[in-house]
Structures are given as C-alpha cells and as structure tokens.
Amino acid sequence: MSAPSSEEQHDLKKTRVVFVKWMKPPLGWFKLNTDGSSIQQRKVAGGGGVLRDGFGNWVVGFSIGFDFRSSVFAELSALRGGLIIAKSLGIKKIVVELDAKVVVSLITNSSKTKKSINSTVMDCKNLLQGFEEYIIQHTYREGNRVADVLAKMGSYQVDKFLIHHHYAPPNPETSFFFALDNMNVVTARGLKS
C-alpha cells in the first residue's frame, strides 16, 4: 500500500468530519422526521416519515407513493403528510427534521417559490402555524435514516398512503435504524470544507 499522493493529502485536509446522531426532542414535544425518495427511471416518487415522542418511542410512521415530479416535491409532500398526521393526533409542540436543506429554506424563508411547488410549500407553512410551538431544522442523512427507509418504501407503493401504527417499525431495516437511533449511535460524516 502506497502513501497518499500530495493531491490526496490536500483533499484530506479539505475534509472535516462531523458526528451525527438522532436526538430525542424535549419532553412534552414530539419529533417528526421526514424524507422524500424518487426513482426517475420508473417515474415514481415516495415519501415517508416517523413521529416519535420525547422518550424516542415510535408513535406513528407513514409511507406514501406518488408520480415523480421532482425531488423537492417529494420532500415537501412527505413533510406535508407528516404534519397532517401530527395535527390529527393533537400534537401541540413539534420538532421537524429533514435532510433536504432546500426544503428547510423554503419553509423558513419568505422568498418566492416555483409555481409547481408553491401550493405545497404554503400547505406546509400553514400546517406549521397550527402548532403551539414548532422548530424546523436540517439534519444529515445519517440522522434521518428511519425516514429514509420509509420514503423508499413509499416509492414502491404508487398512489397509496400507508400509516404504520404498529408502535414499532414496520420491517427489519426500519427496526434496525430505529434501534441505532435509540442507542444514541453516532455516525461520522466527512464534509468538504
């Protein structure tokens, strides 16, 4: 094995490592993690998410499938679906976390949006205003793994909205990531500086 070239060493110096883990919301709050997924070759998309309480317990999960429009639309649709579920459960305080920075920006800023997603952005903003308190924030993919698995499930169930009320994850892969989250497992992520 040879030593890294000077170019490789330079690239390594430009990379910084962050440690990511899913964090429980404060007691009395709930956390909604959502994600979108798209399979452009099949022209389908999906979304999914999970709602957990202040102890990290599974409250409800969901997965939804729909026709592909854009990855941003998939992310927004998943967020809207999760917020609707949270409102229907009477939740008052919610932390919303997703791994799409662009969606966090669309929801938290008052800038104009593309006409194709404007109504979905407005739906999400209006739903959030119905909570007593809310926080919306970005997380890295490693902090959003359960929602990612549920979103991928959604992309295979076109035009179906499934609620996972099992009080536990619906399949082994989701269960695995859910367990890692509750054990506070930290994942290292390299970021380009």
PDB file of C-alpha atoms in Angstrom:
ATOM      1  CA  MET A   1       0.000   0.000   0.000  1.00  0.00           C
ATOM      2  CA  SER A   2       1.466   3.328  -1.015  1.00  0.00           C
ATOM      3  CA  ALA A   3       1.348   6.617   0.850  1.00  0.00           C
ATOM      4  CA  PRO A   4      -1.286   9.144  -0.287  1.00  0.00           C
ATOM      5  CA  SER A   5      -0.137  11.467  -3.048  1.00  0.00           C
ATOM      6  CA  SER A   6       0.240  15.174  -2.311  1.00  0.00           C
ATOM      7  CA  GLU A   7      -3.068  15.779  -4.147  1.00  0.00           C
ATOM      8  CA  GLU A   8      -4.829  13.163  -1.982  1.00  0.00           C
ATOM      9  CA  GLN A   9      -3.286  14.671   1.157  1.00  0.00           C
ATOM     10  CA  HIS A  10      -4.526  18.109   0.078  1.00  0.00           C
ATOM     11  CA  ASP A  11      -8.073  16.698  -0.415  1.00  0.00           C
ATOM     12  CA  LEU A  12      -7.931  15.083   3.036  1.00  0.00           C
ATOM     13  CA  LYS A  13      -7.024  18.423   4.600  1.00  0.00           C
ATOM     14  CA  LYS A  14     -10.096  19.984   2.944  1.00  0.00           C
ATOM     15  CA  THR A  15     -12.396  17.404   4.513  1.00  0.00           C
ATOM     16  CA  ARG A  16     -13.745  17.847   8.007  1.00  0.00           C
ATOM     17  CA  VAL A  17     -15.622  15.230   9.987  1.00  0.00           C
ATOM     18  CA  VAL A  18     -18.912  15.823  11.779  1.00  0.00           C
ATOM     19  CA  PHE A  19     -20.536  13.319  14.089  1.00  0.00           C
ATOM     20  CA  VAL A  20     -24.240  12.778  13.521  1.00  0.00           C
ATOM     21  CA  LYS A  21     -26.889  11.086  15.632  1.00  0.00           C
ATOM     22  CA  TRP A  22     -30.635  11.282  16.003  1.00  0.00           C
ATOM     23  CA  MET A  23     -31.591  13.314  19.066  1.00  0.00           C
ATOM     24  CA  LYS A  24     -34.767  12.976  21.132  1.00  0.00           C
ATOM     25  CA  PRO A  25     -36.993  16.043  21.332  1.00  0.00           C
ATOM     26  CA  PRO A  26     -37.509  17.735  24.705  1.00  0.00           C
ATOM     27  CA  LEU A  27     -40.056  16.076  26.996  1.00  0.00           C
ATOM     28  CA  GLY A  28     -43.549  17.241  26.105  1.00  0.00           C
ATOM     29  CA  TRP A  29     -42.516  17.654  22.460  1.00  0.00           C
ATOM     30  CA  PHE A  30     -42.664  15.254  19.523  1.00  0.00           C
ATOM     31  CA  LYS A  31     -40.197  14.890  16.667  1.00  0.00           C
ATOM     32  CA  LEU A  32     -41.197  14.363  13.065  1.00  0.00           C
ATOM     33  CA  ASN A  33     -38.500  13.153  10.674  1.00  0.00           C
ATOM     34  CA  THR A  34     -39.496  13.082   7.003  1.00  0.00           C
ATOM     35  CA  ASP A  35     -37.779  12.277   3.731  1.00  0.00           C
ATOM     36  CA  GLY A  36     -38.518  12.033   0.029  1.00  0.00           C
ATOM     37  CA  SER A  37     -37.349   9.436  -2.452  1.00  0.00           C
ATOM     38  CA  SER A  38     -37.520   9.328  -6.229  1.00  0.00           C
ATOM     39  CA  ILE A  39     -36.804   6.743  -8.875  1.00  0.00           C
ATOM     40  CA  GLN A  40     -36.534   8.771 -12.075  1.00  0.00           C
ATOM     41  CA  GLN A  41     -36.155   5.734 -14.358  1.00  0.00           C
ATOM     42  CA  ARG A  42     -39.557   4.428 -13.189  1.00  0.00           C
ATOM     43  CA  LYS A  43     -41.073   7.940 -12.955  1.00  0.00           C
ATOM     44  CA  VAL A  44     -42.228   7.327  -9.387  1.00  0.00           C
ATOM     45  CA  ALA A  45     -41.528   9.004  -6.098  1.00  0.00           C
ATOM     46  CA  GLY A  46     -42.300   8.433  -2.477  1.00  0.00           C
ATOM     47  CA  GLY A  47     -42.170   9.987   0.897  1.00  0.00           C
ATOM     48  CA  GLY A  48     -42.127   8.779   4.421  1.00  0.00           C
ATOM     49  CA  GLY A  49     -41.641   9.762   7.969  1.00  0.00           C
ATOM     50  CA  VAL A  50     -41.797   8.865  11.605  1.00  0.00           C
ATOM     51  CA  LEU A  51     -43.198  10.660  14.612  1.00  0.00           C
ATOM     52  CA  ARG A  52     -41.557   9.960  17.984  1.00  0.00           C
ATOM     53  CA  ASP A  53     -42.175  11.231  21.488  1.00  0.00           C
ATOM     54  CA  GLY A  54     -39.751  12.787  23.981  1.00  0.00           C
ATOM     55  CA  PHE A  55     -38.570   9.323  25.062  1.00  0.00           C
ATOM     56  CA  GLY A  56     -37.796   8.287  21.481  1.00  0.00           C
ATOM     57  CA  ASN A  57     -40.800   5.948  21.318  1.00  0.00           C
ATOM     58  CA  TRP A  58     -42.388   5.201  17.958  1.00  0.00           C
ATOM     59  CA  VAL A  59     -45.748   6.986  17.795  1.00  0.00           C
ATOM     60  CA  VAL A  60     -46.599   6.509  14.125  1.00  0.00           C
ATOM     61  CA  GLY A  61     -44.829   6.133  10.807  1.00  0.00           C
ATOM     62  CA  PHE A  62     -46.055   6.567   7.266  1.00  0.00           C
ATOM     63  CA  SER A  63     -45.096   5.959   3.666  1.00  0.00           C
ATOM     64  CA  ILE A  64     -46.694   7.428   0.573  1.00  0.00           C
ATOM     65  CA  GLY A  65     -46.224   6.886  -3.151  1.00  0.00           C
ATOM     66  CA  PHE A  66     -46.970   9.277  -5.996  1.00  0.00           C
ATOM     67  CA  ASP A  67     -45.938  10.150  -9.551  1.00  0.00           C
ATOM     68  CA  PHE A  68     -42.498  11.698  -9.945  1.00  0.00           C
ATOM     69  CA  ARG A  69     -42.393  15.483 -10.342  1.00  0.00           C
ATOM     70  CA  SER A  70     -39.154  16.488  -8.637  1.00  0.00           C
ATOM     71  CA  SER A  71     -37.114  15.507  -5.607  1.00  0.00           C
ATOM     72  CA  VAL A  72     -38.106  18.771  -3.880  1.00  0.00           C
ATOM     73  CA  PHE A  73     -41.779  17.966  -4.448  1.00  0.00           C
ATOM     74  CA  ALA A  74     -41.220  14.504  -2.920  1.00  0.00           C
ATOM     75  CA  GLU A  75     -39.572  16.058   0.152  1.00  0.00           C
ATOM     76  CA  LEU A  76     -42.350  18.641   0.545  1.00  0.00           C
ATOM     77  CA  SER A  77     -45.108  16.050   0.087  1.00  0.00           C
ATOM     78  CA  ALA A  78     -43.586  13.859   2.788  1.00  0.00           C
ATOM     79  CA  LEU A  79     -43.373  16.853   5.116  1.00  0.00           C
ATOM     80  CA  ARG A  80     -46.998  17.802   4.435  1.00  0.00           C
ATOM     81  CA  GLY A  81     -48.150  14.226   5.085  1.00  0.00           C
ATOM     82  CA  GLY A  82     -46.274  14.065   8.382  1.00  0.00           C
ATOM     83  CA  LEU A  83     -47.630  17.417   9.547  1.00  0.00           C
ATOM     84  CA  ILE A  84     -51.193  16.343   8.735  1.00  0.00           C
ATOM     85  CA  ILE A  85     -50.738  13.188  10.811  1.00  0.00           C
ATOM     86  CA  ALA A  86     -49.229  15.139  13.721  1.00  0.00           C
ATOM     87  CA  LYS A  87     -52.148  17.614  13.669  1.00  0.00           C
ATOM     88  CA  SER A  88     -54.665  14.754  13.574  1.00  0.00           C
ATOM     89  CA  LEU A  89     -53.066  13.322  16.737  1.00  0.00           C
ATOM     90  CA  GLY A  90     -53.497  16.641  18.547  1.00  0.00           C
ATOM     91  CA  ILE A  91     -49.788  17.289  18.932  1.00  0.00           C
ATOM     92  CA  LYS A  92     -49.064  20.827  20.145  1.00  0.00           C
ATOM     93  CA  LYS A  93     -45.232  21.067  20.157  1.00  0.00           C
ATOM     94  CA  ILE A  94     -43.183  19.592  17.359  1.00  0.00           C
ATOM     95  CA  VAL A  95     -39.601  19.465  16.142  1.00  0.00           C
ATOM     96  CA  VAL A  96     -39.460  18.790  12.399  1.00  0.00           C
ATOM     97  CA  GLU A  97     -36.232  17.428  10.992  1.00  0.00           C
ATOM     98  CA  LEU A  98     -35.334  16.583   7.418  1.00  0.00           C
ATOM     99  CA  ASP A  99     -32.196  16.162   5.361  1.00  0.00           C
ATOM    100  CA  ALA A 100     -33.165  18.483   2.485  1.00  0.00           C
ATOM    101  CA  LYS A 101     -31.642  21.903   3.169  1.00  0.00           C
ATOM    102  CA  VAL A 102     -33.569  23.399   0.272  1.00  0.00           C
ATOM    103  CA  VAL A 103     -36.895  22.414   1.862  1.00  0.00           C
ATOM    104  CA  VAL A 104     -35.899  23.813   5.260  1.00  0.00           C
ATOM    105  CA  SER A 105     -35.026  27.052   3.459  1.00  0.00           C
ATOM    106  CA  LEU A 106     -38.316  27.108   1.511  1.00  0.00           C
ATOM    107  CA  ILE A 107     -40.316  26.698   4.731  1.00  0.00           C
ATOM    108  CA  THR A 108     -38.339  29.083   6.928  1.00  0.00           C
ATOM    109  CA  ASN A 109     -37.823  31.903   4.393  1.00  0.00           C
ATOM    110  CA  SER A 110     -40.408  34.095   2.728  1.00  0.00           C
ATOM    111  CA  SER A 111     -38.762  34.014  -0.689  1.00  0.00           C
ATOM    112  CA  LYS A 112     -40.782  33.238  -3.811  1.00  0.00           C
ATOM    113  CA  THR A 113     -41.024  29.626  -4.905  1.00  0.00           C
ATOM    114  CA  LYS A 114     -41.586  27.930  -8.224  1.00  0.00           C
ATOM    115  CA  LYS A 115     -45.234  27.808  -9.213  1.00  0.00           C
ATOM    116  CA  SER A 116     -45.121  23.980  -9.390  1.00  0.00           C
ATOM    117  CA  ILE A 117     -44.385  23.663  -5.645  1.00  0.00           C
ATOM    118  CA  ASN A 118     -45.826  26.901  -4.267  1.00  0.00           C
ATOM    119  CA  SER A 119     -49.114  25.388  -3.029  1.00  0.00           C
ATOM    120  CA  THR A 120     -47.284  22.546  -1.254  1.00  0.00           C
ATOM    121  CA  VAL A 121     -44.900  24.998   0.417  1.00  0.00           C
ATOM    122  CA  MET A 122     -47.857  27.102   1.552  1.00  0.00           C
ATOM    123  CA  ASP A 123     -49.681  23.997   2.853  1.00  0.00           C
ATOM    124  CA  CYS A 124     -46.644  23.112   4.976  1.00  0.00           C
ATOM    125  CA  LYS A 125     -46.283  26.654   6.316  1.00  0.00           C
ATOM    126  CA  ASN A 126     -49.988  26.827   7.188  1.00  0.00           C
ATOM    127  CA  LEU A 127     -49.900  23.449   8.918  1.00  0.00           C
ATOM    128  CA  LEU A 128     -46.893  24.524  10.995  1.00  0.00           C
ATOM    129  CA  GLN A 129     -48.720  27.679  12.105  1.00  0.00           C
ATOM    130  CA  GLY A 130     -51.372  25.429  13.660  1.00  0.00           C
ATOM    131  CA  PHE A 131     -48.947  24.123  16.305  1.00  0.00           C
ATOM    132  CA  GLU A 132     -48.444  25.972  19.593  1.00  0.00           C
ATOM    133  CA  GLU A 133     -44.684  25.734  19.087  1.00  0.00           C
ATOM    134  CA  TYR A 134     -42.539  24.280  16.341  1.00  0.00           C
ATOM    135  CA  ILE A 135     -38.926  24.037  15.280  1.00  0.00           C
ATOM    136  CA  ILE A 136     -37.894  23.049  11.771  1.00  0.00           C
ATOM    137  CA  GLN A 137     -34.285  22.056  11.216  1.00  0.00           C
ATOM    138  CA  HIS A 138     -31.878  20.290   8.912  1.00  0.00           C
ATOM    139  CA  THR A 139     -30.126  17.060   9.785  1.00  0.00           C
ATOM    140  CA  TYR A 140     -27.719  14.978   7.767  1.00  0.00           C
ATOM    141  CA  ARG A 141     -28.892  11.769   6.128  1.00  0.00           C
ATOM    142  CA  GLU A 142     -27.312   9.742   8.944  1.00  0.00           C
ATOM    143  CA  GLY A 143     -29.703  11.417  11.413  1.00  0.00           C
ATOM    144  CA  ASN A 144     -32.694  10.696   9.197  1.00  0.00           C
ATOM    145  CA  ARG A 145     -32.261   7.010   8.364  1.00  0.00           C
ATOM    146  CA  VAL A 146     -35.650   5.774   9.581  1.00  0.00           C
ATOM    147  CA  ALA A 147     -37.494   8.343   7.447  1.00  0.00           C
ATOM    148  CA  ASP A 148     -35.238   7.453   4.506  1.00  0.00           C
ATOM    149  CA  VAL A 149     -36.243   3.770   4.652  1.00  0.00           C
ATOM    150  CA  LEU A 150     -39.936   4.696   4.902  1.00  0.00           C
ATOM    151  CA  ALA A 151     -39.609   7.083   1.929  1.00  0.00           C
ATOM    152  CA  LYS A 152     -38.039   4.344  -0.181  1.00  0.00           C
ATOM    153  CA  MET A 153     -40.934   2.060   0.791  1.00  0.00           C
ATOM    154  CA  GLY A 154     -43.277   4.796  -0.410  1.00  0.00           C
ATOM    155  CA  SER A 155     -41.669   4.973  -3.837  1.00  0.00           C
ATOM    156  CA  TYR A 156     -42.782   1.361  -4.417  1.00  0.00           C
ATOM    157  CA  GLN A 157     -46.423   1.908  -3.425  1.00  0.00           C
ATOM    158  CA  VAL A 158     -47.744   4.264  -6.111  1.00  0.00           C
ATOM    159  CA  ASP A 159     -50.832   6.260  -5.066  1.00  0.00           C
ATOM    160  CA  LYS A 160     -51.005   4.641  -1.637  1.00  0.00           C
ATOM    161  CA  PHE A 161     -50.695   6.276   1.763  1.00  0.00           C
ATOM    162  CA  LEU A 162     -49.859   3.748   4.470  1.00  0.00           C
ATOM    163  CA  ILE A 163     -49.900   4.538   8.160  1.00  0.00           C
ATOM    164  CA  HIS A 164     -47.640   2.339  10.294  1.00  0.00           C
ATOM    165  CA  HIS A 165     -49.412   2.267  13.681  1.00  0.00           C
ATOM    166  CA  HIS A 166     -47.562  -0.773  14.979  1.00  0.00           C
ATOM    167  CA  TYR A 167     -45.990   1.211  17.822  1.00  0.00           C
ATOM    168  CA  ALA A 168     -42.859  -0.262  16.312  1.00  0.00           C
ATOM    169  CA  PRO A 169     -41.192  -0.037  12.893  1.00  0.00           C
ATOM    170  CA  PRO A 170     -42.882  -1.951  10.055  1.00  0.00           C
ATOM    171  CA  ASN A 171     -39.903  -4.000   8.803  1.00  0.00           C
ATOM    172  CA  PRO A 172     -36.439  -5.234   9.860  1.00  0.00           C
ATOM    173  CA  GLU A 173     -34.465  -2.459   8.123  1.00  0.00           C
ATOM    174  CA  THR A 174     -36.547   0.272   9.754  1.00  0.00           C
ATOM    175  CA  SER A 175     -36.296  -1.547  13.106  1.00  0.00           C
ATOM    176  CA  PHE A 176     -32.508  -1.676  12.808  1.00  0.00           C
ATOM    177  CA  PHE A 177     -32.124   2.076  12.234  1.00  0.00           C
ATOM    178  CA  PHE A 178     -34.766   2.867  14.866  1.00  0.00           C
ATOM    179  CA  ALA A 179     -32.752   0.822  17.399  1.00  0.00           C
ATOM    180  CA  LEU A 180     -29.500   2.601  16.427  1.00  0.00           C
ATOM    181  CA  ASP A 181     -31.197   5.956  16.977  1.00  0.00           C
ATOM    182  CA  ASN A 182     -32.450   4.949  20.425  1.00  0.00           C
ATOM    183  CA  MET A 183     -29.000   3.655  21.400  1.00  0.00           C
ATOM    184  CA  ASN A 184     -27.532   7.078  20.518  1.00  0.00           C
ATOM    185  CA  VAL A 185     -25.192   5.572  17.923  1.00  0.00           C
ATOM    186  CA  VAL A 186     -23.004   8.251  16.379  1.00  0.00           C
ATOM    187  CA  THR A 187     -22.034   8.138  12.701  1.00  0.00           C
ATOM    188  CA  ALA A 188     -19.062  10.035  11.277  1.00  0.00           C
ATOM    189  CA  ARG A 189     -19.685  12.035   8.124  1.00  0.00           C
ATOM    190  CA  GLY A 190     -16.947  13.653   6.038  1.00  0.00           C
ATOM    191  CA  LEU A 191     -17.720  17.118   4.729  1.00  0.00           C
ATOM    192  CA  LYS A 192     -15.744  19.039   2.132  1.00  0.00           C
ATOM    193  CA  SER A 193     -14.513  22.338   3.576  1.00  0.00           C
TER     194      SER A 193
END
